[in-house]
mmCIF file of C-alpha atoms in Angstrom:
data_model
loop_
_atom_site.group_PDB
_atom_site.id
_atom_site.type_symbol
_atom_site.label_atom_id
_atom_site.label_comp_id
_atom_site.label_asym_id
_atom_site.label_seq_id
_atom_site.Cartn_x
_atom_site.Cartn_y
_atom_site.Cartn_z
ATOM 1 C CA MET A 1 0.000 0.000 0.000
ATOM 2 C CA ALA A 2 1.356 3.428 -0.948
ATOM 3 C CA MET A 3 0.966 6.561 1.113
ATOM 4 C CA THR A 4 1.799 10.216 0.565
ATOM 5 C CA MET A 5 1.750 13.121 2.969
ATOM 6 C CA ASN A 6 3.044 16.668 3.002
ATOM 7 C CA GLY A 7 2.994 19.716 5.195
ATOM 8 C CA GLU A 8 4.756 22.788 6.495
ATOM 9 C CA VAL A 9 5.845 23.888 9.941
ATOM 10 C CA GLN A 10 6.917 27.402 10.916
ATOM 11 C CA LEU A 11 9.813 27.293 13.402
ATOM 12 C CA ALA A 12 11.001 30.253 15.485
ATOM 13 C CA ALA A 13 14.689 29.597 14.868
ATOM 14 C CA PRO A 14 17.267 30.535 12.226
ATOM 15 C CA ARG A 15 17.636 28.181 9.258
ATOM 16 C CA GLU A 16 21.220 27.183 10.211
ATOM 17 C CA ALA A 17 20.061 26.105 13.696
ATOM 18 C CA VAL A 18 17.190 24.075 12.219
ATOM 19 C CA TRP A 19 19.587 22.426 9.742
ATOM 20 C CA GLU A 20 21.974 21.520 12.569
ATOM 21 C CA LYS A 21 19.211 19.907 14.634
ATOM 22 C CA LEU A 22 17.876 18.003 11.595
ATOM 23 C CA ASN A 23 21.291 16.336 11.387
ATOM 24 C CA ASP A 24 21.759 15.627 15.105
ATOM 25 C CA PRO A 25 20.963 11.993 16.036
ATOM 26 C CA GLU A 26 20.299 12.875 19.702
ATOM 27 C CA VAL A 27 17.736 15.522 18.746
ATOM 28 C CA LEU A 28 16.066 13.260 16.180
ATOM 29 C CA LYS A 29 15.929 10.337 18.628
ATOM 30 C CA ALA A 30 14.238 12.541 21.222
ATOM 31 C CA CYS A 31 11.714 13.851 18.662
ATOM 32 C CA ILE A 32 10.722 10.636 16.844
ATOM 33 C CA PRO A 33 7.724 9.065 18.611
ATOM 34 C CA GLY A 34 8.580 5.578 19.905
ATOM 35 C CA CYS A 35 12.259 5.844 18.948
ATOM 36 C CA GLU A 36 14.393 3.630 21.189
ATOM 37 C CA GLU A 37 17.669 3.791 19.310
ATOM 38 C CA LEU A 38 19.160 6.046 16.649
ATOM 39 C CA GLU A 39 22.835 6.012 15.878
ATOM 40 C CA LYS A 40 25.003 7.214 13.032
ATOM 41 C CA THR A 41 26.494 4.581 10.760
ATOM 42 C CA GLU A 42 29.837 4.677 8.957
ATOM 43 C CA ASP A 43 28.144 5.453 5.628
ATOM 44 C CA GLY A 44 26.625 8.721 6.872
ATOM 45 C CA GLY A 45 23.204 7.252 7.565
ATOM 46 C CA PHE A 46 21.497 6.076 10.745
ATOM 47 C CA ARG A 47 20.461 2.760 12.248
ATOM 48 C CA ALA A 48 17.160 2.988 14.094
ATOM 49 C CA THR A 49 14.798 1.022 16.315
ATOM 50 C CA ALA A 50 11.328 2.363 17.021
ATOM 51 C CA LYS A 51 8.278 0.892 18.716
ATOM 52 C CA MET A 52 5.038 1.745 16.929
ATOM 53 C CA LYS A 53 1.383 0.996 17.509
ATOM 54 C CA VAL A 54 -1.089 1.470 14.683
ATOM 55 C CA GLY A 55 -4.622 0.457 15.607
ATOM 56 C CA PRO A 56 -4.439 -3.117 16.938
ATOM 57 C CA VAL A 57 -0.964 -3.770 15.472
ATOM 58 C CA SER A 58 2.046 -3.130 17.664
ATOM 59 C CA ALA A 59 5.588 -3.736 16.461
ATOM 60 C CA ARG A 60 9.224 -2.878 16.979
ATOM 61 C CA PHE A 61 10.717 -1.718 13.698
ATOM 62 C CA LYS A 62 14.409 -2.015 13.018
ATOM 63 C CA GLY A 63 15.745 -0.225 10.016
ATOM 64 C CA LYS A 64 18.191 2.061 8.378
ATOM 65 C CA VAL A 65 17.917 5.636 7.211
ATOM 66 C CA MET A 66 20.030 7.435 4.604
ATOM 67 C CA LEU A 67 20.396 11.140 3.886
ATOM 68 C CA SER A 68 21.023 12.246 0.303
ATOM 69 C CA ASP A 69 20.872 15.344 -1.913
ATOM 70 C CA LEU A 70 22.335 17.305 1.005
ATOM 71 C CA ASP A 71 22.073 21.039 0.367
ATOM 72 C CA PRO A 72 22.978 22.789 3.647
ATOM 73 C CA PRO A 73 21.119 24.711 5.037
ATOM 74 C CA ASN A 74 18.322 24.352 2.445
ATOM 75 C CA GLY A 75 17.294 20.727 2.790
ATOM 76 C CA TYR A 76 17.857 17.071 2.009
ATOM 77 C CA LYS A 77 16.193 13.840 1.048
ATOM 78 C CA ILE A 78 15.791 11.217 3.754
ATOM 79 C CA SER A 79 14.986 7.624 2.829
ATOM 80 C CA GLY A 80 14.711 4.495 4.857
ATOM 81 C CA GLU A 81 13.265 1.082 5.343
ATOM 82 C CA GLY A 82 12.243 -0.874 8.391
ATOM 83 C CA GLU A 83 11.205 -4.412 9.242
ATOM 84 C CA GLY A 84 8.571 -5.015 11.884
ATOM 85 C CA GLY A 85 8.445 -8.817 11.863
ATOM 86 C CA VAL A 86 4.909 -10.160 11.375
ATOM 87 C CA ALA A 87 3.516 -6.617 11.505
ATOM 88 C CA GLY A 88 5.135 -5.969 8.140
ATOM 89 C CA PHE A 89 7.563 -3.547 6.614
ATOM 90 C CA ALA A 90 7.731 0.121 5.751
ATOM 91 C CA LYS A 91 9.964 1.905 3.286
ATOM 92 C CA GLY A 92 9.934 5.347 1.828
ATOM 93 C CA GLY A 93 11.412 8.774 1.782
ATOM 94 C CA ALA A 94 10.835 12.431 2.433
ATOM 95 C CA THR A 95 12.102 15.601 0.875
ATOM 96 C CA VAL A 96 12.732 18.296 3.467
ATOM 97 C CA LYS A 97 13.130 21.942 2.451
ATOM 98 C CA LEU A 98 14.046 24.876 4.690
ATOM 99 C CA ALA A 99 13.327 28.507 3.810
ATOM 100 C CA GLU A 100 13.677 31.743 5.746
ATOM 101 C CA LYS A 101 10.261 33.168 6.587
ATOM 102 C CA ASP A 102 8.910 35.731 9.060
ATOM 103 C CA GLY A 103 12.171 35.922 11.015
ATOM 104 C CA GLY A 104 12.259 32.143 11.450
ATOM 105 C CA THR A 105 12.364 29.045 9.273
ATOM 106 C CA LEU A 106 9.638 27.375 7.255
ATOM 107 C CA LEU A 107 10.186 23.612 7.074
ATOM 108 C CA ALA A 108 8.276 21.913 4.245
ATOM 109 C CA TYR A 109 8.123 18.130 3.849
ATOM 110 C CA ASP A 110 6.878 15.722 1.221
ATOM 111 C CA VAL A 111 6.644 12.042 2.197
ATOM 112 C CA GLU A 112 6.145 8.940 0.069
ATOM 113 C CA ALA A 113 6.031 5.507 1.671
ATOM 114 C CA GLN A 114 5.061 1.921 0.990
ATOM 115 C CA ILE A 115 3.918 -0.463 3.681
ATOM 116 C CA GLY A 116 3.173 -4.162 3.585
ATOM 117 C CA GLY A 117 2.202 -7.051 5.846
ATOM 118 C CA LYS A 118 -0.396 -6.831 8.648
ATOM 119 C CA LEU A 119 -0.066 -3.050 8.713
ATOM 120 C CA ALA A 120 -1.240 -2.754 5.110
ATOM 121 C CA GLN A 121 -4.355 -4.784 5.961
ATOM 122 C CA LEU A 122 -5.511 -2.127 8.439
ATOM 123 C CA GLY A 123 -6.732 0.082 5.628
ATOM 124 C CA GLN A 124 -5.699 3.372 4.096
ATOM 125 C CA ARG A 125 -7.692 5.617 6.451
ATOM 126 C CA LEU A 126 -6.258 4.164 9.659
ATOM 127 C CA ILE A 127 -2.712 4.187 8.256
ATOM 128 C CA ASN A 128 -2.987 7.775 6.999
ATOM 129 C CA GLY A 129 -4.415 8.900 10.345
ATOM 130 C CA ALA A 130 -1.599 7.197 12.264
ATOM 131 C CA ALA A 131 1.052 8.629 9.916
ATOM 132 C CA LYS A 132 -0.347 12.146 10.292
ATOM 133 C CA LYS A 133 -0.442 11.767 14.088
ATOM 134 C CA LEU A 134 3.220 10.600 14.126
ATOM 135 C CA ALA A 135 4.276 13.484 11.863
ATOM 136 C CA ASP A 136 2.409 16.031 14.011
ATOM 137 C CA GLU A 137 3.995 14.612 17.169
ATOM 138 C CA PHE A 138 7.484 14.645 15.622
ATOM 139 C CA PHE A 139 7.183 18.265 14.467
ATOM 140 C CA ALA A 140 5.735 19.428 17.790
ATOM 141 C CA ASN A 141 8.721 17.804 19.562
ATOM 142 C CA PHE A 142 11.145 19.162 16.955
ATOM 143 C CA ALA A 143 9.750 22.709 17.276
ATOM 144 C CA LYS A 144 10.373 22.547 21.050
ATOM 145 C CA ALA A 145 13.923 21.245 20.449
ATOM 146 C CA VAL A 146 14.931 24.005 17.998
ATOM 147 C CA GLN A 147 13.330 26.761 20.018
ATOM 148 C CA GLY A 148 15.272 25.688 23.103
#
């Protein structure tokens, strides 16, 4: 099952500070809902473990994340894939763009993902709702992190 999502978040911080935090594993780990582990790998990416619950399906996803098309401090592409055992798998990517706006930074994101297994059987509406909730939670946490 394929899924797309996009949005914008206005952050009260300079673009360079936002860029720095977007590349800091400690900040990302603290902001990603359910994230138990996030560490840099030798190839410039990250290895991650996150516990997720979507409707009746609960799983611990282990996966890897890569950053590409790095254009500091304007944005990057983040792509990854994760395995959640019987719950299924998820893979996808997001384009993140930063722009100066109203004395702060406007962060715009565009996400495309594919999911399979038990998760995909839950239905598009439940999955989209859960994805939006996770994104909203991440950006609320991230806004707090960049604004100190």
